PDB file of C-alpha atoms in Angstrom:
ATOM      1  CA  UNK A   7      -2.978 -10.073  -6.693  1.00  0.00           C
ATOM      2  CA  UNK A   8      -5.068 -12.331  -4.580  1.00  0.00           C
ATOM      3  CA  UNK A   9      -2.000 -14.147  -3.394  1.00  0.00           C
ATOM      4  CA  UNK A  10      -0.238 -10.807  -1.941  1.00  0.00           C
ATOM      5  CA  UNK A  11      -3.737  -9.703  -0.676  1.00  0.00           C
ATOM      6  CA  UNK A  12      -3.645 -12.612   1.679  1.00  0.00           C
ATOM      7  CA  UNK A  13       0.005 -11.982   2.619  1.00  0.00           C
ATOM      8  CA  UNK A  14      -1.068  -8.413   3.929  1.00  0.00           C
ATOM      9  CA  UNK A  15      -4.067 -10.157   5.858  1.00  0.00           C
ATOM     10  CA  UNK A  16      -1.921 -12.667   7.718  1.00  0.00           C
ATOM     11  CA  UNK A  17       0.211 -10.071   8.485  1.00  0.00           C
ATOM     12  CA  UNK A  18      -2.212  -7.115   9.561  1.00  0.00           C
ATOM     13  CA  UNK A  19      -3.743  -9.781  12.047  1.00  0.00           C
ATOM     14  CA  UNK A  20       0.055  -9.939  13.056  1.00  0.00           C
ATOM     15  CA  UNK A  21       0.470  -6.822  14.011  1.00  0.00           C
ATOM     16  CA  UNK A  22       0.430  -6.584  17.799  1.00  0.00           C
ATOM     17  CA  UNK A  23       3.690  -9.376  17.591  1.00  0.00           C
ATOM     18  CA  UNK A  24       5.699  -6.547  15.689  1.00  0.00           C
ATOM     19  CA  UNK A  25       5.107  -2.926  14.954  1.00  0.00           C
ATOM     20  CA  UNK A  26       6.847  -3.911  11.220  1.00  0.00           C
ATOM     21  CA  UNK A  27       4.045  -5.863  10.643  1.00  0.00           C
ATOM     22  CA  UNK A  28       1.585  -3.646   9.970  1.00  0.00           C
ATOM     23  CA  UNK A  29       4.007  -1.554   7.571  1.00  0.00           C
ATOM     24  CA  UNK A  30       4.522  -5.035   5.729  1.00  0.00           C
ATOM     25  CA  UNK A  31       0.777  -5.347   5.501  1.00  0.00           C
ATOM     26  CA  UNK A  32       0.449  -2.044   4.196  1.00  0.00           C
ATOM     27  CA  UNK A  33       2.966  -2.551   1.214  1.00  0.00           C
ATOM     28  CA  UNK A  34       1.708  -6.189   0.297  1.00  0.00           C
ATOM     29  CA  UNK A  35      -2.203  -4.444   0.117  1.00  0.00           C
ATOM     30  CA  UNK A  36      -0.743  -1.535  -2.325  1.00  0.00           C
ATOM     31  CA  UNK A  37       0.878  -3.905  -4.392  1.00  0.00           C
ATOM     32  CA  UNK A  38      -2.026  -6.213  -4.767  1.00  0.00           C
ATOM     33  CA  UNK A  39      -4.152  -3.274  -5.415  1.00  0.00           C
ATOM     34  CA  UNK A  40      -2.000  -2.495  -7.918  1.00  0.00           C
ATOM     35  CA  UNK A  41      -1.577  -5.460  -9.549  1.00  0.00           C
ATOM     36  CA  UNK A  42      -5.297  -5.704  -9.799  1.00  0.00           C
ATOM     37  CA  UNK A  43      -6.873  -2.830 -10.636  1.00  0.00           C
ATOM     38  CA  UNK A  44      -6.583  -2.664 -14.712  1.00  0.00           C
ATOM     39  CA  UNK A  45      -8.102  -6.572 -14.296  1.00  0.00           C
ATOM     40  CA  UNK A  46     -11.414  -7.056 -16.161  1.00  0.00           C
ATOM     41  CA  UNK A  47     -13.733  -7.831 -14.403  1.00  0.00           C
ATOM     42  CA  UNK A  48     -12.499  -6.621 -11.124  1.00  0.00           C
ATOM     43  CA  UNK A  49     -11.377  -9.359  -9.062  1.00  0.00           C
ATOM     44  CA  UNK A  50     -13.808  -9.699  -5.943  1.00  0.00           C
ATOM     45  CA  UNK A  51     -10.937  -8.929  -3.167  1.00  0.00           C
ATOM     46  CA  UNK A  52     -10.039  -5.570  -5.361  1.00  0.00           C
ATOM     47  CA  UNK A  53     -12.543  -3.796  -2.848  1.00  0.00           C
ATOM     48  CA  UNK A  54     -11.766  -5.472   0.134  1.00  0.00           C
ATOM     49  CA  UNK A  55      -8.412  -4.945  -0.256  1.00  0.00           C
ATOM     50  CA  UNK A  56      -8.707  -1.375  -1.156  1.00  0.00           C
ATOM     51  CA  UNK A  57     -10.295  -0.883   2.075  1.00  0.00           C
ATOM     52  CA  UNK A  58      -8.084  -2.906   4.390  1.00  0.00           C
ATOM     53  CA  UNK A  59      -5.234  -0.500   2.856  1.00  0.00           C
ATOM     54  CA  UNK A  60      -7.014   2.247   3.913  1.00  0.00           C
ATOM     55  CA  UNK A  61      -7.582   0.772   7.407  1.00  0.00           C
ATOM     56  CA  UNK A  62      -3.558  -0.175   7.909  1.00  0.00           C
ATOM     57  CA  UNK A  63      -2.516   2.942   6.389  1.00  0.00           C
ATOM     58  CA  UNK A  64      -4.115   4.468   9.071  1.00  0.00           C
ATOM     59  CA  UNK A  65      -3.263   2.721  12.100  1.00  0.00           C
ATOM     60  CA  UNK A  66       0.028   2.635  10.950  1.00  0.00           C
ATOM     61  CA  UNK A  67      -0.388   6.954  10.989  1.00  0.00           C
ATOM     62  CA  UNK A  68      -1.911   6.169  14.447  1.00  0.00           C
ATOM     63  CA  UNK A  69       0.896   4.200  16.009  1.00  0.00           C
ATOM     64  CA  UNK A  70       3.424   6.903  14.131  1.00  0.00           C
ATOM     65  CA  UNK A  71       1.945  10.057  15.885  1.00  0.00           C
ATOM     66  CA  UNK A  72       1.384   8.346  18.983  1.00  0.00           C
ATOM     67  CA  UNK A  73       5.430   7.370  19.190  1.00  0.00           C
ATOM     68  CA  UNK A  74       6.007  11.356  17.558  1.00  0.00           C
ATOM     69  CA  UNK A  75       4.282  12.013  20.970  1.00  0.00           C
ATOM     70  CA  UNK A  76       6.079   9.999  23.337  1.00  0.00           C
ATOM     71  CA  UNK A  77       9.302  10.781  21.510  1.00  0.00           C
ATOM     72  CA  UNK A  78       8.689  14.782  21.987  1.00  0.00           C
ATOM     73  CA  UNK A  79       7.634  13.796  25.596  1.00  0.00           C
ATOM     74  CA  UNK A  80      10.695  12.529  26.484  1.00  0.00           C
ATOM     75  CA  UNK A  81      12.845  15.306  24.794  1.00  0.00           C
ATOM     76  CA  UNK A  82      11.082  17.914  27.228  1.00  0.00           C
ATOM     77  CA  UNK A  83      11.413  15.588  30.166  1.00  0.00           C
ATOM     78  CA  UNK A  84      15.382  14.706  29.654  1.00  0.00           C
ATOM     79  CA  UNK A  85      14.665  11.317  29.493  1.00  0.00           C
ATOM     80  CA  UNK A  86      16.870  10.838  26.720  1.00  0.00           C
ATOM     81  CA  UNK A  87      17.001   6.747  27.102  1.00  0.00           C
ATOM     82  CA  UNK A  88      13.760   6.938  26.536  1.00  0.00           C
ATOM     83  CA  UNK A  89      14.072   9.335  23.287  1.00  0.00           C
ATOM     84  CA  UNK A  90      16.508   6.699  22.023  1.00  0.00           C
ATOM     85  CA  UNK A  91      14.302   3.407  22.685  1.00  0.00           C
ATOM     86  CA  UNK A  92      11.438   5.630  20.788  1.00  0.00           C
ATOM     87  CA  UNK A  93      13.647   6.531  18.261  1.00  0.00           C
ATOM     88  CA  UNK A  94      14.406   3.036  17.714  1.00  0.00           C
ATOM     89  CA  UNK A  95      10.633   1.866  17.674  1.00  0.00           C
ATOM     90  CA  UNK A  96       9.807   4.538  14.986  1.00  0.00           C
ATOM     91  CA  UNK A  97      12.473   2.402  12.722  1.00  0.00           C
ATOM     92  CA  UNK A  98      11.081  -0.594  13.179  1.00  0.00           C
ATOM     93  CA  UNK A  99       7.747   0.454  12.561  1.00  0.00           C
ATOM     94  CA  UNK A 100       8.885   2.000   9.239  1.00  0.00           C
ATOM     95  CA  UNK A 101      11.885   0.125   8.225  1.00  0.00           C
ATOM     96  CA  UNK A 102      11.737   1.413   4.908  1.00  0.00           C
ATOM     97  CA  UNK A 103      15.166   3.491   4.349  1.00  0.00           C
ATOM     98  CA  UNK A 104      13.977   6.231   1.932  1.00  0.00           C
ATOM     99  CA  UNK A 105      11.152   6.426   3.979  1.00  0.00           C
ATOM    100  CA  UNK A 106      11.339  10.089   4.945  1.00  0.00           C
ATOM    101  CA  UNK A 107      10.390   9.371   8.600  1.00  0.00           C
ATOM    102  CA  UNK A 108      12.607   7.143   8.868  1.00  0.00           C
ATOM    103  CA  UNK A 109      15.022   8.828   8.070  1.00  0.00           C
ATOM    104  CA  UNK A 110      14.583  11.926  10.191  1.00  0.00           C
ATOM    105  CA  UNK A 111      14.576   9.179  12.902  1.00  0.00           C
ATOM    106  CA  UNK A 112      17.540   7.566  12.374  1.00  0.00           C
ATOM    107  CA  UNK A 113      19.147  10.772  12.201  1.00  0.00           C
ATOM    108  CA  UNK A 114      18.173  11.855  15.179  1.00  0.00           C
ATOM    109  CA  UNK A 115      19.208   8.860  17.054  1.00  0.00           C
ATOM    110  CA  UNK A 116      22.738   9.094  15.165  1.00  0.00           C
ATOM    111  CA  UNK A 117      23.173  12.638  16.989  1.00  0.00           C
ATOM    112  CA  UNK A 118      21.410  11.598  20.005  1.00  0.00           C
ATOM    113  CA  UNK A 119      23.881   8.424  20.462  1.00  0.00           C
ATOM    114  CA  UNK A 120      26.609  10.896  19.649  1.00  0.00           C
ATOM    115  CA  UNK A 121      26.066  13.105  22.638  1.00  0.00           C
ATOM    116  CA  UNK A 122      25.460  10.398  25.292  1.00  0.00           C
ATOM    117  CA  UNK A 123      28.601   9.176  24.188  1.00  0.00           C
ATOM    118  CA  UNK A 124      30.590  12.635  24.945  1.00  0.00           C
ATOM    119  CA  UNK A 125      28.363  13.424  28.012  1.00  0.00           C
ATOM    120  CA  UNK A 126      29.847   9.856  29.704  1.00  0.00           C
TER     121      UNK A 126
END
């Protein structure tokens, strides 16, 4: 548990080099949460780890809305170039597949790609 707790440290202080990062970080501090929590006596990182989920979870909500926003920005402005490079942030910030935000985005830029492709 402490092991993957320190994993999702390194890479939540990592997370302005990639979006993914902070997804990563969020995953290795729910598994070492979960690893840990039936432990007797709680190990001393249960609680700080606990919390630093918490935090990631919700910058990585953060970072989410604020690329929902600049993709619906660009869908009322045309700029559909910039709808696709959004698109394609969104799935690198969640690069989970069964993720369903990830999904929605990926099917999005599927028809998006389809119809700059007939509109050349």
């Amino acid at each position: 548990g402490k092991r993957l707790f320190s994993m999702g440290e390194e890479l939540f202080k990592e997370k302005t080099v990639s979006d993914v990062n902070i997804y990563l970080a969020c995953q290795y501090y729910k598994e070492a949460v979960a690893f840990s929590e039936e432990c007797k006596p709680r190990p001393e990182f249960l609680m700080k780890a606990e919390e630093q989920l918490a935090k990631a979870q919700k910058e990585l909500e953060v970072r989410y809305k604020d690329l929902m926003f600049a993709y619906k920005k660009s869908i009322k402005l045309k700029n559909f170039y910039k709808t696709k490079e959004v698109l394609e942030e969104i799935l690198r910030l969640i690069p989970e597949k069964k993720d369903p935000k990830h999904m929605d985005a990926k099917d999005i830029l599927g028809r998006l790609n389809q119809a700059l492709k007939s509109a050349q």
